[in-house]
Amino acid sequence: EVERKGAYLESKLKHDKVKEIRRKGLMFAVDLADFDEVKSVFDYCLDKGLLTFWFLSTSYAFRLSPPLTISYEQLDSAASVIQEALDRI
């Protein structure tokens, strides 16, 4: 079920600002153009109550690591917030 949820969320994260999505199960690295874009997405998501993180070693990617028990409805909600954040860049 974790792999299905991961694939489902990955399909919802497609956006012209996303350069690459790397994942293992529900652990994601989403590559953008640069740190400023990552910071913009991070700040917007945090403001909307969605926790994302950035990598100390990779300034152009943010990461997601939702709980394994996350519902599809929650995945839809998270993807919607991220899409909104990406649209604002």
Short mmCIF file of N, CA and C in Angstrom, two decimals:
data_model
loop_
_atom_site.label_atom_id
_atom_site.label_comp_id
_atom_site.label_asym_id
_atom_site.label_seq_id
_atom_site.Cartn_x
_atom_site.Cartn_y
_atom_site.Cartn_z
N GLU A 1 0.82 -1.20 0.00
CA GLU A 1 0.00 0.00 0.00
C GLU A 1 0.86 1.26 0.00
N VAL A 2 2.02 1.21 0.64
CA VAL A 2 2.90 2.38 0.68
C VAL A 2 3.35 2.76 -0.72
N GLU A 3 3.72 1.77 -1.52
CA GLU A 3 4.17 2.05 -2.89
C GLU A 3 3.04 2.65 -3.72
N ARG A 4 1.83 2.15 -3.54
CA ARG A 4 0.68 2.71 -4.26
C ARG A 4 0.43 4.16 -3.86
N LYS A 5 0.51 4.43 -2.56
CA LYS A 5 0.33 5.81 -2.09
C LYS A 5 1.43 6.71 -2.62
N GLY A 6 2.66 6.21 -2.64
CA GLY A 6 3.77 7.00 -3.17
C GLY A 6 3.59 7.33 -4.64
N ALA A 7 3.21 6.34 -5.43
CA ALA A 7 2.96 6.56 -6.85
C ALA A 7 1.80 7.52 -7.06
N TYR A 8 0.78 7.40 -6.23
CA TYR A 8 -0.39 8.28 -6.32
C TYR A 8 0.03 9.73 -6.07
N LEU A 9 0.76 9.96 -4.99
CA LEU A 9 1.20 11.33 -4.69
C LEU A 9 2.14 11.84 -5.76
N GLU A 10 3.04 11.01 -6.23
CA GLU A 10 3.96 11.43 -7.28
C GLU A 10 3.19 11.92 -8.51
N SER A 11 2.14 11.22 -8.88
CA SER A 11 1.35 11.62 -10.05
C SER A 11 0.68 12.98 -9.83
N LYS A 12 0.40 13.31 -8.58
CA LYS A 12 -0.26 14.58 -8.25
C LYS A 12 0.73 15.74 -8.16
N LEU A 13 2.03 15.45 -8.14
CA LEU A 13 3.04 16.50 -7.99
C LEU A 13 3.63 16.97 -9.31
N LYS A 14 3.13 16.45 -10.43
CA LYS A 14 3.63 16.88 -11.74
C LYS A 14 3.31 18.37 -11.93
N HIS A 15 4.33 19.13 -12.32
CA HIS A 15 4.18 20.58 -12.52
C HIS A 15 5.35 21.04 -13.38
N ASP A 16 5.14 22.09 -14.17
CA ASP A 16 6.23 22.56 -15.03
C ASP A 16 7.42 23.12 -14.24
N LYS A 17 7.23 23.49 -12.98
CA LYS A 17 8.33 23.97 -12.14
C LYS A 17 9.15 22.83 -11.53
N VAL A 18 8.60 21.62 -11.54
CA VAL A 18 9.29 20.47 -10.95
C VAL A 18 10.24 19.88 -11.98
N LYS A 19 11.52 19.87 -11.64
CA LYS A 19 12.55 19.36 -12.54
C LYS A 19 12.64 17.83 -12.46
N GLU A 20 12.53 17.30 -11.25
CA GLU A 20 12.62 15.85 -11.06
C GLU A 20 11.99 15.50 -9.71
N ILE A 21 11.41 14.32 -9.66
CA ILE A 21 10.89 13.76 -8.40
C ILE A 21 11.61 12.44 -8.17
N ARG A 22 12.25 12.34 -7.02
CA ARG A 22 12.88 11.08 -6.62
C ARG A 22 12.16 10.59 -5.38
N ARG A 23 11.92 9.29 -5.31
CA ARG A 23 11.22 8.80 -4.13
C ARG A 23 11.52 7.34 -3.89
N LYS A 24 11.31 6.97 -2.67
CA LYS A 24 11.35 5.57 -2.23
C LYS A 24 10.14 5.44 -1.32
N GLY A 25 9.12 4.71 -1.77
CA GLY A 25 7.89 4.62 -1.00
C GLY A 25 7.23 5.98 -0.87
N LEU A 26 7.13 6.46 0.35
CA LEU A 26 6.54 7.78 0.61
C LEU A 26 7.59 8.83 1.00
N MET A 27 8.85 8.55 0.76
CA MET A 27 9.90 9.55 1.01
C MET A 27 10.25 10.19 -0.34
N PHE A 28 10.06 11.50 -0.41
CA PHE A 28 10.20 12.23 -1.68
C PHE A 28 11.30 13.28 -1.60
N ALA A 29 11.97 13.47 -2.73
CA ALA A 29 12.81 14.64 -2.99
C ALA A 29 12.25 15.26 -4.27
N VAL A 30 11.86 16.52 -4.18
CA VAL A 30 11.28 17.21 -5.32
C VAL A 30 12.24 18.33 -5.72
N ASP A 31 12.83 18.20 -6.91
CA ASP A 31 13.81 19.18 -7.38
C ASP A 31 13.13 20.33 -8.09
N LEU A 32 13.55 21.53 -7.71
CA LEU A 32 13.12 22.75 -8.38
C LEU A 32 14.35 23.43 -8.97
N ALA A 33 14.22 24.65 -9.47
CA ALA A 33 15.33 25.32 -10.13
C ALA A 33 16.41 25.77 -9.16
N ASP A 34 16.00 26.29 -7.99
CA ASP A 34 16.99 26.85 -7.07
C ASP A 34 16.41 26.99 -5.67
N PHE A 35 17.25 27.47 -4.76
CA PHE A 35 16.84 27.60 -3.36
C PHE A 35 15.67 28.57 -3.20
N ASP A 36 15.65 29.64 -3.97
CA ASP A 36 14.56 30.62 -3.83
C ASP A 36 13.20 29.98 -4.10
N GLU A 37 13.13 29.12 -5.11
CA GLU A 37 11.87 28.43 -5.39
C GLU A 37 11.52 27.46 -4.26
N VAL A 38 12.51 26.74 -3.78
CA VAL A 38 12.29 25.81 -2.66
C VAL A 38 11.79 26.56 -1.44
N LYS A 39 12.42 27.67 -1.13
CA LYS A 39 12.04 28.47 0.04
C LYS A 39 10.61 28.99 -0.11
N SER A 40 10.26 29.40 -1.31
CA SER A 40 8.90 29.88 -1.57
C SER A 40 7.87 28.78 -1.33
N VAL A 41 8.14 27.59 -1.84
CA VAL A 41 7.23 26.45 -1.64
C VAL A 41 7.17 26.08 -0.15
N PHE A 42 8.32 26.00 0.48
CA PHE A 42 8.39 25.66 1.90
C PHE A 42 7.57 26.64 2.73
N ASP A 43 7.78 27.93 2.51
CA ASP A 43 7.06 28.95 3.29
C ASP A 43 5.55 28.88 3.07
N TYR A 44 5.15 28.72 1.81
CA TYR A 44 3.72 28.65 1.52
C TYR A 44 3.09 27.43 2.18
N CYS A 45 3.75 26.28 2.04
CA CYS A 45 3.22 25.05 2.64
C CYS A 45 3.12 25.18 4.16
N LEU A 46 4.15 25.71 4.77
CA LEU A 46 4.13 25.89 6.22
C LEU A 46 2.99 26.81 6.64
N ASP A 47 2.79 27.88 5.89
CA ASP A 47 1.71 28.81 6.18
C ASP A 47 0.34 28.13 6.08
N LYS A 48 0.23 27.12 5.21
CA LYS A 48 -1.03 26.39 5.03
C LYS A 48 -1.12 25.16 5.92
N GLY A 49 -0.11 24.93 6.78
CA GLY A 49 -0.16 23.82 7.73
C GLY A 49 0.40 22.51 7.21
N LEU A 50 1.11 22.56 6.08
CA LEU A 50 1.72 21.36 5.49
C LEU A 50 3.22 21.41 5.75
N LEU A 51 3.73 20.39 6.42
CA LEU A 51 5.15 20.36 6.74
C LEU A 51 5.95 19.76 5.59
N THR A 52 6.90 20.51 5.10
CA THR A 52 7.90 20.03 4.15
C THR A 52 9.25 20.35 4.76
N PHE A 53 10.30 19.87 4.15
CA PHE A 53 11.65 20.12 4.65
C PHE A 53 12.54 20.42 3.46
N TRP A 54 13.70 21.02 3.71
CA TRP A 54 14.69 21.13 2.65
C TRP A 54 15.93 20.38 3.09
N PHE A 55 16.77 20.13 2.12
CA PHE A 55 18.00 19.39 2.38
C PHE A 55 19.12 20.36 2.67
N LEU A 56 19.94 20.07 3.66
CA LEU A 56 21.10 20.91 3.93
C LEU A 56 22.14 20.76 2.83
N SER A 57 22.18 19.60 2.20
CA SER A 57 23.19 19.33 1.17
C SER A 57 22.72 19.62 -0.25
N THR A 58 21.44 19.85 -0.42
CA THR A 58 20.88 20.09 -1.75
C THR A 58 19.92 21.26 -1.68
N SER A 59 20.39 22.41 -2.11
CA SER A 59 19.59 23.63 -1.93
C SER A 59 18.44 23.75 -2.92
N TYR A 60 18.38 22.90 -3.93
CA TYR A 60 17.36 23.04 -4.97
C TYR A 60 16.23 22.00 -4.83
N ALA A 61 16.15 21.29 -3.70
CA ALA A 61 15.11 20.26 -3.54
C ALA A 61 14.44 20.39 -2.18
N PHE A 62 13.16 20.09 -2.16
CA PHE A 62 12.47 19.96 -0.88
C PHE A 62 12.03 18.52 -0.73
N ARG A 63 11.78 18.13 0.51
CA ARG A 63 11.42 16.74 0.73
C ARG A 63 10.10 16.62 1.45
N LEU A 64 9.46 15.50 1.21
CA LEU A 64 8.21 15.14 1.86
C LEU A 64 8.40 13.75 2.43
N SER A 65 7.85 13.55 3.59
CA SER A 65 7.92 12.23 4.21
C SER A 65 6.67 12.03 5.06
N PRO A 66 5.52 11.83 4.40
CA PRO A 66 4.28 11.68 5.15
C PRO A 66 4.24 10.35 5.90
N PRO A 67 3.39 10.24 6.89
CA PRO A 67 3.26 8.97 7.61
C PRO A 67 2.72 7.88 6.69
N LEU A 68 3.11 6.66 6.96
CA LEU A 68 2.68 5.53 6.13
C LEU A 68 1.17 5.33 6.18
N THR A 69 0.53 5.81 7.23
CA THR A 69 -0.91 5.64 7.40
C THR A 69 -1.72 6.77 6.79
N ILE A 70 -1.09 7.66 6.05
CA ILE A 70 -1.80 8.80 5.47
C ILE A 70 -2.91 8.29 4.53
N SER A 71 -4.03 8.99 4.53
CA SER A 71 -5.15 8.60 3.67
C SER A 71 -5.00 9.25 2.29
N TYR A 72 -5.73 8.72 1.33
CA TYR A 72 -5.71 9.30 -0.01
C TYR A 72 -6.31 10.70 0.00
N GLU A 73 -7.27 10.93 0.85
CA GLU A 73 -7.85 12.27 0.98
C GLU A 73 -6.79 13.25 1.48
N GLN A 74 -6.00 12.84 2.45
CA GLN A 74 -4.92 13.70 2.95
C GLN A 74 -3.85 13.91 1.89
N LEU A 75 -3.56 12.88 1.10
CA LEU A 75 -2.60 13.04 0.01
C LEU A 75 -3.11 14.06 -1.01
N ASP A 76 -4.39 14.00 -1.32
CA ASP A 76 -4.98 14.98 -2.24
C ASP A 76 -4.86 16.39 -1.68
N SER A 77 -5.13 16.55 -0.40
CA SER A 77 -5.04 17.86 0.24
C SER A 77 -3.61 18.40 0.20
N ALA A 78 -2.64 17.54 0.52
CA ALA A 78 -1.23 17.95 0.50
C ALA A 78 -0.81 18.33 -0.92
N ALA A 79 -1.19 17.51 -1.89
CA ALA A 79 -0.82 17.79 -3.28
C ALA A 79 -1.43 19.10 -3.75
N SER A 80 -2.64 19.39 -3.31
CA SER A 80 -3.30 20.64 -3.68
C SER A 80 -2.52 21.85 -3.15
N VAL A 81 -2.09 21.78 -1.91
CA VAL A 81 -1.31 22.88 -1.32
C VAL A 81 0.02 23.05 -2.06
N ILE A 82 0.67 21.96 -2.37
CA ILE A 82 1.95 22.04 -3.08
C ILE A 82 1.76 22.61 -4.48
N GLN A 83 0.70 22.20 -5.16
CA GLN A 83 0.40 22.74 -6.49
C GLN A 83 0.16 24.25 -6.41
N GLU A 84 -0.58 24.69 -5.40
CA GLU A 84 -0.81 26.12 -5.19
C GLU A 84 0.51 26.84 -4.98
N ALA A 85 1.39 26.26 -4.18
CA ALA A 85 2.70 26.87 -3.90
C ALA A 85 3.52 26.97 -5.19
N LEU A 86 3.51 25.90 -5.99
CA LEU A 86 4.26 25.92 -7.24
C LEU A 86 3.69 26.93 -8.23
N ASP A 87 2.38 27.08 -8.25
CA ASP A 87 1.75 28.06 -9.14
C ASP A 87 2.13 29.49 -8.77
N ARG A 88 2.50 29.73 -7.53
CA ARG A 88 2.83 31.08 -7.05
C ARG A 88 4.28 31.48 -7.34
N ILE A 89 5.09 30.52 -7.78
CA ILE A 89 6.50 30.84 -8.06
C ILE A 89 6.59 31.69 -9.31
#
